[in-house]
Amino acid sequence: MSLVRLNIKGISYSQTQNGAYALILNEEDGERKLPIVIGAFEAQSIAIALEKEIKPPRPLTHDLFKNFSDRFSITVKQVIIHKLVDGVFYSSLICEREGVEEVVDARTSDAIALALRFNAPIFTYKNILDKAGIFLKADESQRAKEMKDEEEIIEEELLREDIEVKMDSDSGFSKMSLEELNELLAQAVNQEDYEKAARLRDEISKRK
């Protein structure tokens, strides 16, 4: 079976249901999206890895795994989402140590959090993407509404699993000054609220 490379498009946050997050993966050479429901801790860990400028004062669990692996010369070469059963994605870490390759079973959210830390590519099989991918295509005249349509389609797909996910606009942040945003960012990092820190960093980046 042929492999399809995926890139991380982003994470959507729910304001209505605790622990409801969606990791959105994007087909590298196509327009399909693969939404995967993940837990709050994993969403936080992935958000921190995506935001290179945010440095936790203490290592998160996935950072500890990376440090441990580096110490013992273990490398994660790639992540493969290899199975989908009853809405649950199954993944494998393809690891290497001293030229010997090993395959390690992992939850998809953990596997992707580690892939980011090892700069490892993420793949899935074409039949999984055919089954669970959301195909989006828009003409040039529709680009202005593409993002809104995409969010609605992703939300509909996730609601089939009885989980409501809404994109968080953080409209309150847009009214703050850069100085206020940087102060909030420092507080969020010190309090280890990395989800909030990632969103603050997004807002600061928009101003630059």
mmCIF file of C-alpha atoms in Angstrom:
data_model
loop_
_atom_site.group_PDB
_atom_site.id
_atom_site.type_symbol
_atom_site.label_atom_id
_atom_site.label_comp_id
_atom_site.label_asym_id
_atom_site.label_seq_id
_atom_site.Cartn_x
_atom_site.Cartn_y
_atom_site.Cartn_z
ATOM 1 C CA MET A 1 0.000 0.000 0.000
ATOM 2 C CA SER A 2 1.275 3.459 -0.874
ATOM 3 C CA LEU A 3 2.115 5.997 1.819
ATOM 4 C CA VAL A 4 0.918 9.597 1.777
ATOM 5 C CA ARG A 5 2.867 12.271 3.615
ATOM 6 C CA LEU A 6 0.929 14.541 5.957
ATOM 7 C CA ASN A 7 1.713 17.971 7.393
ATOM 8 C CA ILE A 8 0.242 19.540 10.508
ATOM 9 C CA LYS A 9 -2.199 22.289 9.603
ATOM 10 C CA GLY A 10 -3.176 23.244 13.147
ATOM 11 C CA ILE A 11 -5.216 22.492 16.245
ATOM 12 C CA SER A 12 -8.780 23.638 16.862
ATOM 13 C CA TYR A 13 -9.928 24.402 20.380
ATOM 14 C CA SER A 14 -13.357 23.774 21.889
ATOM 15 C CA GLN A 15 -14.981 26.371 24.115
ATOM 16 C CA THR A 16 -17.992 24.188 24.875
ATOM 17 C CA GLN A 17 -16.625 20.757 25.813
ATOM 18 C CA ASN A 18 -13.703 20.039 28.097
ATOM 19 C CA GLY A 19 -10.919 18.020 26.510
ATOM 20 C CA ALA A 20 -12.287 18.282 22.963
ATOM 21 C CA TYR A 21 -9.486 19.160 20.561
ATOM 22 C CA ALA A 22 -8.934 18.354 16.920
ATOM 23 C CA LEU A 23 -5.556 17.975 15.288
ATOM 24 C CA ILE A 24 -5.838 18.744 11.572
ATOM 25 C CA LEU A 25 -3.378 17.017 9.240
ATOM 26 C CA ASN A 26 -3.046 18.108 5.632
ATOM 27 C CA GLU A 27 -2.184 15.879 2.653
ATOM 28 C CA GLU A 28 1.155 17.218 1.353
ATOM 29 C CA ASP A 29 0.441 16.788 -2.359
ATOM 30 C CA GLY A 30 -3.324 17.188 -2.230
ATOM 31 C CA GLU A 31 -6.178 19.087 -0.642
ATOM 32 C CA ARG A 32 -7.587 16.517 1.763
ATOM 33 C CA LYS A 33 -7.558 17.103 5.519
ATOM 34 C CA LEU A 34 -7.434 14.391 8.182
ATOM 35 C CA PRO A 35 -9.021 15.515 11.498
ATOM 36 C CA ILE A 36 -7.992 13.511 14.574
ATOM 37 C CA VAL A 37 -9.573 14.026 17.995
ATOM 38 C CA ILE A 38 -6.913 14.277 20.719
ATOM 39 C CA GLY A 39 -6.739 14.942 24.455
ATOM 40 C CA ALA A 40 -5.912 18.218 26.179
ATOM 41 C CA PHE A 41 -2.410 17.237 27.308
ATOM 42 C CA GLU A 42 -1.403 16.010 23.861
ATOM 43 C CA ALA A 43 -2.880 19.143 22.237
ATOM 44 C CA GLN A 44 -0.828 21.269 24.612
ATOM 45 C CA SER A 45 2.345 19.295 23.907
ATOM 46 C CA ILE A 46 1.877 19.535 20.133
ATOM 47 C CA ALA A 47 1.134 23.269 20.347
ATOM 48 C CA ILE A 48 4.350 23.836 22.307
ATOM 49 C CA ALA A 49 6.387 21.876 19.751
ATOM 50 C CA LEU A 50 4.858 23.919 16.922
ATOM 51 C CA GLU A 51 5.678 27.192 18.691
ATOM 52 C CA LYS A 52 9.486 27.076 18.643
ATOM 53 C CA GLU A 53 9.848 30.297 20.614
ATOM 54 C CA ILE A 54 7.993 29.002 23.685
ATOM 55 C CA LYS A 55 10.355 27.177 26.044
ATOM 56 C CA PRO A 56 8.743 25.382 29.015
ATOM 57 C CA PRO A 57 10.592 25.954 32.305
ATOM 58 C CA ARG A 58 10.550 22.165 32.825
ATOM 59 C CA PRO A 59 10.469 19.392 30.210
ATOM 60 C CA LEU A 60 7.075 18.012 29.261
ATOM 61 C CA THR A 61 6.683 14.230 29.016
ATOM 62 C CA HIS A 62 7.397 14.217 25.283
ATOM 63 C CA ASP A 63 10.444 16.439 25.827
ATOM 64 C CA LEU A 64 11.686 13.964 28.443
ATOM 65 C CA PHE A 65 11.250 11.114 25.935
ATOM 66 C CA LYS A 66 13.288 13.124 23.398
ATOM 67 C CA ASN A 67 16.048 13.849 25.929
ATOM 68 C CA PHE A 68 16.130 10.198 26.972
ATOM 69 C CA SER A 69 16.315 9.044 23.356
ATOM 70 C CA ASP A 70 19.109 11.488 22.544
ATOM 71 C CA ARG A 71 21.114 10.261 25.534
ATOM 72 C CA PHE A 72 20.917 6.668 24.299
ATOM 73 C CA SER A 73 21.260 7.480 20.583
ATOM 74 C CA ILE A 74 17.716 6.503 19.630
ATOM 75 C CA THR A 75 16.143 8.366 16.705
ATOM 76 C CA VAL A 76 12.526 8.455 15.554
ATOM 77 C CA LYS A 77 12.849 8.294 11.775
ATOM 78 C CA GLN A 78 9.160 8.558 10.860
ATOM 79 C CA VAL A 79 5.609 8.114 12.108
ATOM 80 C CA ILE A 80 3.046 6.026 10.244
ATOM 81 C CA ILE A 81 -0.686 6.186 10.943
ATOM 82 C CA HIS A 82 -1.308 2.628 9.870
ATOM 83 C CA LYS A 83 -4.825 1.674 10.969
ATOM 84 C CA LEU A 84 -8.294 3.128 11.542
ATOM 85 C CA VAL A 85 -10.780 1.067 13.551
ATOM 86 C CA ASP A 86 -14.128 2.403 14.840
ATOM 87 C CA GLY A 87 -12.936 5.987 14.508
ATOM 88 C CA VAL A 88 -9.656 5.363 16.368
ATOM 89 C CA PHE A 89 -6.339 5.914 14.588
ATOM 90 C CA TYR A 90 -3.406 3.605 15.343
ATOM 91 C CA SER A 91 0.187 4.672 14.767
ATOM 92 C CA SER A 92 3.738 3.357 14.832
ATOM 93 C CA LEU A 93 7.074 5.010 15.574
ATOM 94 C CA ILE A 94 9.814 3.842 13.226
ATOM 95 C CA CYS A 95 12.914 4.104 15.426
ATOM 96 C CA GLU A 96 16.586 3.479 14.804
ATOM 97 C CA ARG A 97 19.544 2.834 17.118
ATOM 98 C CA GLU A 98 23.019 1.955 15.900
ATOM 99 C CA GLY A 99 21.680 1.006 12.484
ATOM 100 C CA VAL A 100 18.976 -1.297 13.872
ATOM 101 C CA GLU A 101 15.376 -0.337 13.060
ATOM 102 C CA GLU A 102 12.516 -1.036 15.465
ATOM 103 C CA VAL A 103 8.770 -0.409 15.211
ATOM 104 C CA VAL A 104 7.042 0.849 18.371
ATOM 105 C CA ASP A 105 3.258 1.067 18.804
ATOM 106 C CA ALA A 106 1.984 4.471 19.944
ATOM 107 C CA ARG A 107 -1.138 6.541 20.266
ATOM 108 C CA THR A 108 -1.397 8.850 17.276
ATOM 109 C CA SER A 109 -1.364 12.008 19.402
ATOM 110 C CA ASP A 110 1.818 10.893 21.203
ATOM 111 C CA ALA A 111 3.420 9.804 17.941
ATOM 112 C CA ILE A 112 2.835 13.207 16.342
ATOM 113 C CA ALA A 113 4.071 15.080 19.425
ATOM 114 C CA LEU A 114 7.293 13.062 19.162
ATOM 115 C CA ALA A 115 7.537 13.445 15.379
ATOM 116 C CA LEU A 116 7.662 17.211 15.856
ATOM 117 C CA ARG A 117 10.484 16.942 18.376
ATOM 118 C CA PHE A 118 12.519 14.623 16.152
ATOM 119 C CA ASN A 119 11.669 16.516 12.933
ATOM 120 C CA ALA A 120 10.355 13.200 11.639
ATOM 121 C CA PRO A 121 7.902 12.994 8.712
ATOM 122 C CA ILE A 122 4.326 11.789 9.276
ATOM 123 C CA PHE A 123 2.681 9.348 6.863
ATOM 124 C CA THR A 124 -0.555 7.450 6.494
ATOM 125 C CA TYR A 125 -1.728 4.878 3.981
ATOM 126 C CA LYS A 126 -3.747 5.998 1.002
ATOM 127 C CA ASN A 127 -6.703 3.772 1.935
ATOM 128 C CA ILE A 128 -6.946 5.461 5.360
ATOM 129 C CA LEU A 129 -6.933 8.914 3.791
ATOM 130 C CA ASP A 130 -9.534 7.751 1.258
ATOM 131 C CA LYS A 131 -11.723 6.574 4.132
ATOM 132 C CA ALA A 132 -11.327 9.368 6.682
ATOM 133 C CA GLY A 133 -9.963 12.338 4.731
ATOM 134 C CA ILE A 134 -12.035 15.436 4.051
ATOM 135 C CA PHE A 135 -11.641 16.552 0.438
ATOM 136 C CA LEU A 136 -11.736 20.314 -0.019
ATOM 137 C CA LYS A 137 -11.363 22.067 -3.345
ATOM 138 C CA ALA A 138 -12.082 25.655 -4.217
ATOM 139 C CA ASP A 139 -11.773 27.761 -7.342
ATOM 140 C CA GLU A 140 -9.755 30.966 -7.173
ATOM 141 C CA SER A 141 -12.993 32.955 -6.900
ATOM 142 C CA GLN A 142 -13.826 31.059 -3.721
ATOM 143 C CA ARG A 143 -10.538 31.588 -1.868
ATOM 144 C CA ALA A 144 -11.986 34.339 0.319
ATOM 145 C CA LYS A 145 -14.474 31.924 1.882
ATOM 146 C CA GLU A 146 -12.221 28.847 1.844
ATOM 147 C CA MET A 147 -11.188 29.027 5.511
ATOM 148 C CA LYS A 148 -14.761 29.451 6.746
ATOM 149 C CA ASP A 149 -16.008 26.535 4.628
ATOM 150 C CA GLU A 150 -13.113 24.372 5.802
ATOM 151 C CA GLU A 151 -13.861 24.986 9.481
ATOM 152 C CA GLU A 152 -17.540 24.159 8.953
ATOM 153 C CA ILE A 153 -16.735 20.878 7.174
ATOM 154 C CA ILE A 154 -14.234 19.817 9.831
ATOM 155 C CA GLU A 155 -16.744 20.612 12.575
ATOM 156 C CA GLU A 156 -19.414 18.531 10.809
ATOM 157 C CA GLU A 157 -17.031 15.575 10.528
ATOM 158 C CA LEU A 158 -16.144 15.738 14.213
ATOM 159 C CA LEU A 159 -19.752 16.092 15.278
ATOM 160 C CA ARG A 160 -20.383 12.662 13.762
ATOM 161 C CA GLU A 161 -18.326 11.407 16.707
ATOM 162 C CA ASP A 162 -20.560 13.467 19.078
ATOM 163 C CA ILE A 163 -17.767 15.936 19.793
ATOM 164 C CA GLU A 164 -18.340 19.621 19.180
ATOM 165 C CA VAL A 165 -15.267 21.543 18.093
ATOM 166 C CA LYS A 166 -15.166 25.247 17.321
ATOM 167 C CA MET A 167 -12.287 27.384 16.159
ATOM 168 C CA ASP A 168 -11.147 29.802 18.869
ATOM 169 C CA SER A 169 -10.689 33.271 17.502
ATOM 170 C CA ASP A 170 -9.267 34.750 20.736
ATOM 171 C CA SER A 171 -11.022 38.000 19.887
ATOM 172 C CA GLY A 172 -10.075 39.425 23.312
ATOM 173 C CA PHE A 173 -6.380 39.272 22.458
ATOM 174 C CA SER A 174 -6.880 41.420 19.365
ATOM 175 C CA LYS A 175 -7.819 44.382 21.576
ATOM 176 C CA MET A 176 -4.600 44.240 23.607
ATOM 177 C CA SER A 177 -1.326 46.030 22.978
ATOM 178 C CA LEU A 178 1.875 44.154 22.147
ATOM 179 C CA GLU A 179 3.214 44.983 25.594
ATOM 180 C CA GLU A 180 0.136 43.491 27.264
ATOM 181 C CA LEU A 181 0.312 40.385 25.049
ATOM 182 C CA ASN A 182 3.984 39.813 25.911
ATOM 183 C CA GLU A 183 3.242 40.180 29.628
ATOM 184 C CA LEU A 184 0.419 37.630 29.344
ATOM 185 C CA LEU A 185 2.706 35.306 27.374
ATOM 186 C CA ALA A 186 5.362 35.402 30.099
ATOM 187 C CA GLN A 187 2.716 34.699 32.750
ATOM 188 C CA ALA A 188 1.260 31.781 30.772
ATOM 189 C CA VAL A 189 4.683 30.160 30.342
ATOM 190 C CA ASN A 190 5.531 30.598 34.041
ATOM 191 C CA GLN A 191 2.187 29.043 34.964
ATOM 192 C CA GLU A 192 2.782 26.243 32.419
ATOM 193 C CA ASP A 193 -0.444 27.123 30.591
ATOM 194 C CA TYR A 194 1.066 26.277 27.225
ATOM 195 C CA GLU A 195 -2.228 26.188 25.338
ATOM 196 C CA LYS A 196 -2.821 29.841 26.177
ATOM 197 C CA ALA A 197 0.828 30.650 25.478
ATOM 198 C CA ALA A 198 0.600 29.164 21.988
ATOM 199 C CA ARG A 199 -2.456 31.264 21.161
ATOM 200 C CA LEU A 200 -0.807 34.403 22.531
ATOM 201 C CA ARG A 201 2.263 33.706 20.398
ATOM 202 C CA ASP A 202 -0.027 33.388 17.350
ATOM 203 C CA GLU A 203 -1.537 36.801 18.068
ATOM 204 C CA ILE A 204 1.894 38.402 18.612
ATOM 205 C CA SER A 205 3.186 36.884 15.364
ATOM 206 C CA LYS A 206 0.276 38.448 13.463
ATOM 207 C CA ARG A 207 1.380 41.914 14.630
ATOM 208 C CA LYS A 208 4.963 41.531 13.355
#
